[in-house]
């Protein structure tokens, strides 16, 4: 017997990957219920060769549903998750709505699967940048004890959803025909869209999400708080700078990590080469290093550029890239479902 | 009386900016001698409304030249600079050939103008990333004493010259029509060019320059060594990760800087708002922060996203963007010339 599975936000960038991965991994879906906004209702999604009509999410829509995987935003999640969970649906939510709730486990299955004990009804999927960073850091943390991280990110526009992708595509087309002028741009006439506010094509924007009173962005705060919760390290020092780059899919992080014990780059390479969900790409003199285009469409997080820091035998630098829509969101959610329903 | 000025590498990305800035700043050029490779010889450059023919650089070409500003690579620089300097020409060189030579000052005029004392004949212009980072850090260093820096860069393709710019333009055109496939790219068919080796369009590449035995790239090593020389801090800890991004012009750096004394983000803002060559862009909740497109074509290095690190009153995070062809190369070279010939 398979499961009755709802996919909320089925037409978005992450929703599309959710459907694709449910198929790829032959997840035991008996009945698929795709939900979208009022705008999407009436359209359909393709799943296992069938066209499945999209419904609008209404209060009683999840009755009898075994599993809901939601790729919708925090306000949609807040509108239905608690009630659905009370009515017996296991709700895996990729929004930020429940991540820091004490009763909600925040889970990367390769990193903290123990948080899934006790048959939780609501499980949060961490922020995409946090997932990519911790997939690289957790195997090293288990060996040497992570003390602090300085993180700078290179985040793809699809992290802001389909709208982010179209904004990059449109601006690229507009600016590509004026390529020679990019060295002396007329700032007044540069294209700016609703998603990023400023030009993202041929630019980088060091500001993702709202700014809080100490000058950090929401994205940076998430990275700090979620890393602490997932690793169960209350005092972990995380200094993050989150930056949007003109990449369609694939988040990258430059990491400078300090540990409690000495650890060499060789040891790190060995640990990461054996880590589940990680692919070591670390032979830079032969052109082998991670890049987001290499990570896009793949399950593994790619890790490379592993180096020590002279004079600090407890510190490593590394670079990691992961598909923000897959391991950074949809795949991680489905892996959680696989853990929870494996014994079912 | 003006000067007889040679511009070596006059047709390249930096050379073009050199000519533009010599005009903009009314530098006292009496006679301009533009030099290029054999391929460029016979062509001409436009300077103050005239077409000036380009010559090939030959051994005796710089006789009688007061000032040579070279935007050529290290091997070209090695072929002529020492001899020209011995014959009386002041040689300002932007290549890496002489930067670490003990007898050659490595100068950012706003940072270490004292290094120009003693009428040096060869003066090296630092690497573009180093210049952008130190323009932001030096004013804070003077107040609080810099101890260590973790740096991640976001470097424009023009840092690799005109070839880098064309490679981005060509790949962008090729991939823009397959934009929807970037989430699941066929890695085998991605365009790769001679300059970057891999696809730079819609990608980021954490590898610039050759790899040395400890796994650092040449670009990263330059950042470390040059920062120490310019700031005269032999033991300065610099952990750098240098990354190419699909930006035409404008290098960015994410900086995590530790000082010898406590320093607040407010103090840093005040220091940077008064620093020559720096423009503070730090009101992120109103969308005011630096981006490379905002820095392109401008003289000032833009600095923003200034924040403390909770629990560490001696540490700041900041983000800086500068035009790699101008302040990162051509402008910095001409500012050196202005200092040296001011009293002439």
PDB file of N, CA and C in Angstrom, chain A residues 136 139-140 143-144 255 257 259 261-274 280-284 303-310 312-319, chain B residues 211-216:
ATOM      1  N   UNK A 136      28.886  19.800   4.098  1.00  0.00           N
ATOM      2  CA  UNK A 136      30.348  19.796   4.027  1.00  0.00           C
ATOM      3  C   UNK A 136      30.983  19.778   5.416  1.00  0.00           C
ATOM      4  N   UNK A 139      30.599  16.133   8.564  1.00  0.00           N
ATOM      5  CA  UNK A 139      31.555  15.018   8.702  1.00  0.00           C
ATOM      6  C   UNK A 139      32.843  15.451   9.413  1.00  0.00           C
ATOM      7  N   UNK A 140      33.231  16.702   9.229  1.00  0.00           N
ATOM      8  CA  UNK A 140      34.442  17.204   9.893  1.00  0.00           C
ATOM      9  C   UNK A 140      34.139  17.492  11.362  1.00  0.00           C
ATOM     10  N   UNK A 143      34.357  14.502  13.563  1.00  0.00           N
ATOM     11  CA  UNK A 143      35.727  14.067  13.860  1.00  0.00           C
ATOM     12  C   UNK A 143      36.477  15.040  14.749  1.00  0.00           C
ATOM     13  N   UNK A 144      36.239  16.349  14.568  1.00  0.00           N
ATOM     14  CA  UNK A 144      37.130  17.309  15.226  1.00  0.00           C
ATOM     15  C   UNK A 144      36.397  18.372  16.041  1.00  0.00           C
ATOM     16  N   UNK A 255      33.889  28.510   2.969  1.00  0.00           N
ATOM     17  CA  UNK A 255      33.849  28.253   4.412  1.00  0.00           C
ATOM     18  C   UNK A 255      35.247  28.329   5.014  1.00  0.00           C
ATOM     19  N   UNK A 257      36.540  27.255   8.610  1.00  0.00           N
ATOM     20  CA  UNK A 257      35.993  26.563   9.784  1.00  0.00           C
ATOM     21  C   UNK A 257      37.081  26.249  10.797  1.00  0.00           C
ATOM     22  N   UNK A 259      38.026  24.233  14.373  1.00  0.00           N
ATOM     23  CA  UNK A 259      37.593  23.053  15.112  1.00  0.00           C
ATOM     24  C   UNK A 259      38.232  23.025  16.502  1.00  0.00           C
ATOM     25  N   UNK A 261      39.780  20.391  17.706  1.00  0.00           N
ATOM     26  CA  UNK A 261      41.003  19.589  17.629  1.00  0.00           C
ATOM     27  C   UNK A 261      41.707  19.892  16.315  1.00  0.00           C
ATOM     28  N   UNK A 262      43.006  19.615  16.248  1.00  0.00           N
ATOM     29  CA  UNK A 262      43.695  19.775  14.966  1.00  0.00           C
ATOM     30  C   UNK A 262      43.090  18.861  13.908  1.00  0.00           C
ATOM     31  N   UNK A 263      43.040  19.327  12.694  1.00  0.00           N
ATOM     32  CA  UNK A 263      42.566  18.511  11.580  1.00  0.00           C
ATOM     33  C   UNK A 263      43.294  18.974  10.315  1.00  0.00           C
ATOM     34  N   UNK A 264      43.795  18.023   9.548  1.00  0.00           N
ATOM     35  CA  UNK A 264      44.534  18.386   8.335  1.00  0.00           C
ATOM     36  C   UNK A 264      43.610  18.326   7.121  1.00  0.00           C
ATOM     37  N   UNK A 265      44.062  18.946   6.041  1.00  0.00           N
ATOM     38  CA  UNK A 265      43.270  18.892   4.816  1.00  0.00           C
ATOM     39  C   UNK A 265      43.177  17.455   4.306  1.00  0.00           C
ATOM     40  N   UNK A 266      44.232  16.659   4.522  1.00  0.00           N
ATOM     41  CA  UNK A 266      44.201  15.255   4.119  1.00  0.00           C
ATOM     42  C   UNK A 266      43.137  14.476   4.881  1.00  0.00           C
ATOM     43  N   UNK A 267      43.077  14.691   6.193  1.00  0.00           N
ATOM     44  CA  UNK A 267      42.041  14.028   6.995  1.00  0.00           C
ATOM     45  C   UNK A 267      40.651  14.460   6.545  1.00  0.00           C
ATOM     46  N   UNK A 268      40.506  15.743   6.273  1.00  0.00           N
ATOM     47  CA  UNK A 268      39.209  16.247   5.835  1.00  0.00           C
ATOM     48  C   UNK A 268      38.800  15.593   4.518  1.00  0.00           C
ATOM     49  N   UNK A 269      39.753  15.461   3.604  1.00  0.00           N
ATOM     50  CA  UNK A 269      39.455  14.835   2.309  1.00  0.00           C
ATOM     51  C   UNK A 269      38.980  13.401   2.499  1.00  0.00           C
ATOM     52  N   UNK A 270      39.661  12.696   3.412  1.00  0.00           N
ATOM     53  CA  UNK A 270      39.293  11.304   3.647  1.00  0.00           C
ATOM     54  C   UNK A 270      37.887  11.226   4.243  1.00  0.00           C
ATOM     55  N   UNK A 271      37.612  12.062   5.223  1.00  0.00           N
ATOM     56  CA  UNK A 271      36.285  12.050   5.850  1.00  0.00           C
ATOM     57  C   UNK A 271      35.198  12.386   4.837  1.00  0.00           C
ATOM     58  N   UNK A 272      35.465  13.382   4.006  1.00  0.00           N
ATOM     59  CA  UNK A 272      34.426  13.815   3.061  1.00  0.00           C
ATOM     60  C   UNK A 272      34.255  12.815   1.922  1.00  0.00           C
ATOM     61  N   UNK A 273      35.329  12.092   1.588  1.00  0.00           N
ATOM     62  CA  UNK A 273      35.192  11.127   0.490  1.00  0.00           C
ATOM     63  C   UNK A 273      34.317   9.952   0.917  1.00  0.00           C
ATOM     64  N   UNK A 274      34.177   9.758   2.227  1.00  0.00           N
ATOM     65  CA  UNK A 274      33.345   8.658   2.720  1.00  0.00           C
ATOM     66  C   UNK A 274      31.967   9.128   3.176  1.00  0.00           C
ATOM     67  N   UNK A 280      33.488  14.420  -3.209  1.00  0.00           N
ATOM     68  CA  UNK A 280      34.723  15.182  -3.124  1.00  0.00           C
ATOM     69  C   UNK A 280      35.164  15.564  -4.534  1.00  0.00           C
ATOM     70  N   UNK A 281      35.396  16.840  -4.762  1.00  0.00           N
ATOM     71  CA  UNK A 281      35.934  17.315  -6.053  1.00  0.00           C
ATOM     72  C   UNK A 281      37.119  18.198  -5.723  1.00  0.00           C
ATOM     73  N   UNK A 282      38.227  17.581  -5.436  1.00  0.00           N
ATOM     74  CA  UNK A 282      39.319  18.362  -4.870  1.00  0.00           C
ATOM     75  C   UNK A 282      40.663  17.990  -5.468  1.00  0.00           C
ATOM     76  N   UNK A 283      40.831  18.351  -6.716  1.00  0.00           N
ATOM     77  CA  UNK A 283      42.133  18.201  -7.356  1.00  0.00           C
ATOM     78  C   UNK A 283      42.316  19.423  -8.255  1.00  0.00           C
ATOM     79  N   UNK A 284      42.410  20.604  -7.612  1.00  0.00           N
ATOM     80  CA  UNK A 284      42.316  21.842  -8.378  1.00  0.00           C
ATOM     81  C   UNK A 284      43.418  22.007  -9.414  1.00  0.00           C
ATOM     82  N   UNK A 303      32.247  19.110  -2.769  1.00  0.00           N
ATOM     83  CA  UNK A 303      33.153  19.823  -1.848  1.00  0.00           C
ATOM     84  C   UNK A 303      34.587  19.756  -2.368  1.00  0.00           C
ATOM     85  N   UNK A 304      35.266  20.876  -2.311  1.00  0.00           N
ATOM     86  CA  UNK A 304      36.657  20.909  -2.751  1.00  0.00           C
ATOM     87  C   UNK A 304      37.374  22.136  -2.237  1.00  0.00           C
ATOM     88  N   UNK A 305      38.497  22.452  -2.865  1.00  0.00           N
ATOM     89  CA  UNK A 305      39.357  23.575  -2.439  1.00  0.00           C
ATOM     90  C   UNK A 305      39.662  23.485  -0.942  1.00  0.00           C
ATOM     91  N   UNK A 306      39.914  22.267  -0.464  1.00  0.00           N
ATOM     92  CA  UNK A 306      40.170  22.069   0.968  1.00  0.00           C
ATOM     93  C   UNK A 306      41.636  22.410   1.253  1.00  0.00           C
ATOM     94  N   UNK A 307      41.836  23.327   2.170  1.00  0.00           N
ATOM     95  CA  UNK A 307      43.188  23.792   2.513  1.00  0.00           C
ATOM     96  C   UNK A 307      43.268  24.098   3.993  1.00  0.00           C
ATOM     97  N   UNK A 308      44.448  23.910   4.540  1.00  0.00           N
ATOM     98  CA  UNK A 308      44.689  24.375   5.893  1.00  0.00           C
ATOM     99  C   UNK A 308      44.974  25.871   5.888  1.00  0.00           C
ATOM    100  N   UNK A 309      45.116  26.433   7.063  1.00  0.00           N
ATOM    101  CA  UNK A 309      45.485  27.837   7.205  1.00  0.00           C
ATOM    102  C   UNK A 309      46.815  27.856   7.957  1.00  0.00           C
ATOM    103  N   UNK A 310      47.890  28.323   7.300  1.00  0.00           N
ATOM    104  CA  UNK A 310      49.219  28.258   7.931  1.00  0.00           C
ATOM    105  C   UNK A 310      49.204  28.844   9.346  1.00  0.00           C
ATOM    106  N   UNK A 312      47.616  27.621  11.864  1.00  0.00           N
ATOM    107  CA  UNK A 312      46.386  27.271  12.601  1.00  0.00           C
ATOM    108  C   UNK A 312      46.008  25.834  12.253  1.00  0.00           C
ATOM    109  N   UNK A 313      46.503  24.893  13.034  1.00  0.00           N
ATOM    110  CA  UNK A 313      46.265  23.489  12.667  1.00  0.00           C
ATOM    111  C   UNK A 313      44.851  23.020  12.994  1.00  0.00           C
ATOM    112  N   UNK A 314      44.039  23.939  13.539  1.00  0.00           N
ATOM    113  CA  UNK A 314      42.642  23.594  13.848  1.00  0.00           C
ATOM    114  C   UNK A 314      41.671  24.237  12.855  1.00  0.00           C
ATOM    115  N   UNK A 315      42.189  24.768  11.764  1.00  0.00           N
ATOM    116  CA  UNK A 315      41.348  25.551  10.862  1.00  0.00           C
ATOM    117  C   UNK A 315      41.474  25.039   9.430  1.00  0.00           C
ATOM    118  N   UNK A 316      40.349  24.991   8.735  1.00  0.00           N
ATOM    119  CA  UNK A 316      40.329  24.584   7.327  1.00  0.00           C
ATOM    120  C   UNK A 316      39.516  25.576   6.515  1.00  0.00           C
ATOM    121  N   UNK A 317      39.895  25.706   5.255  1.00  0.00           N
ATOM    122  CA  UNK A 317      39.072  26.425   4.296  1.00  0.00           C
ATOM    123  C   UNK A 317      38.535  25.423   3.280  1.00  0.00           C
ATOM    124  N   UNK A 318      37.291  25.607   2.872  1.00  0.00           N
ATOM    125  CA  UNK A 318      36.746  24.737   1.835  1.00  0.00           C
ATOM    126  C   UNK A 318      35.650  25.457   1.062  1.00  0.00           C
ATOM    127  N   UNK A 319      35.285  24.866  -0.059  1.00  0.00           N
ATOM    128  CA  UNK A 319      34.274  25.448  -0.940  1.00  0.00           C
ATOM    129  C   UNK A 319      33.300  24.338  -1.287  1.00  0.00           C
TER     130      UNK A 319
ATOM    131  N   UNK B 211      47.604  26.638  -9.114  1.00  0.00           N
ATOM    132  CA  UNK B 211      47.492  26.088  -7.763  1.00  0.00           C
ATOM    133  C   UNK B 211      48.894  25.793  -7.240  1.00  0.00           C
ATOM    134  N   UNK B 212      49.194  26.221  -6.020  1.00  0.00           N
ATOM    135  CA  UNK B 212      50.506  25.869  -5.467  1.00  0.00           C
ATOM    136  C   UNK B 212      50.398  24.609  -4.612  1.00  0.00           C
ATOM    137  N   UNK B 213      51.530  24.197  -4.034  1.00  0.00           N
ATOM    138  CA  UNK B 213      51.545  22.870  -3.409  1.00  0.00           C
ATOM    139  C   UNK B 213      50.647  22.750  -2.180  1.00  0.00           C
ATOM    140  N   UNK B 214      50.365  23.857  -1.497  1.00  0.00           N
ATOM    141  CA  UNK B 214      49.482  23.737  -0.330  1.00  0.00           C
ATOM    142  C   UNK B 214      48.017  23.897  -0.719  1.00  0.00           C
ATOM    143  N   UNK B 215      47.731  23.954  -2.027  1.00  0.00           N
ATOM    144  CA  UNK B 215      46.335  23.979  -2.468  1.00  0.00           C
ATOM    145  C   UNK B 215      45.760  25.370  -2.642  1.00  0.00           C
ATOM    146  N   UNK B 216      46.553  26.407  -2.414  1.00  0.00           N
ATOM    147  CA  UNK B 216      46.078  27.770  -2.654  1.00  0.00           C
ATOM    148  C   UNK B 216      46.302  28.149  -4.107  1.00  0.00           C
TER     149      UNK B 216
END
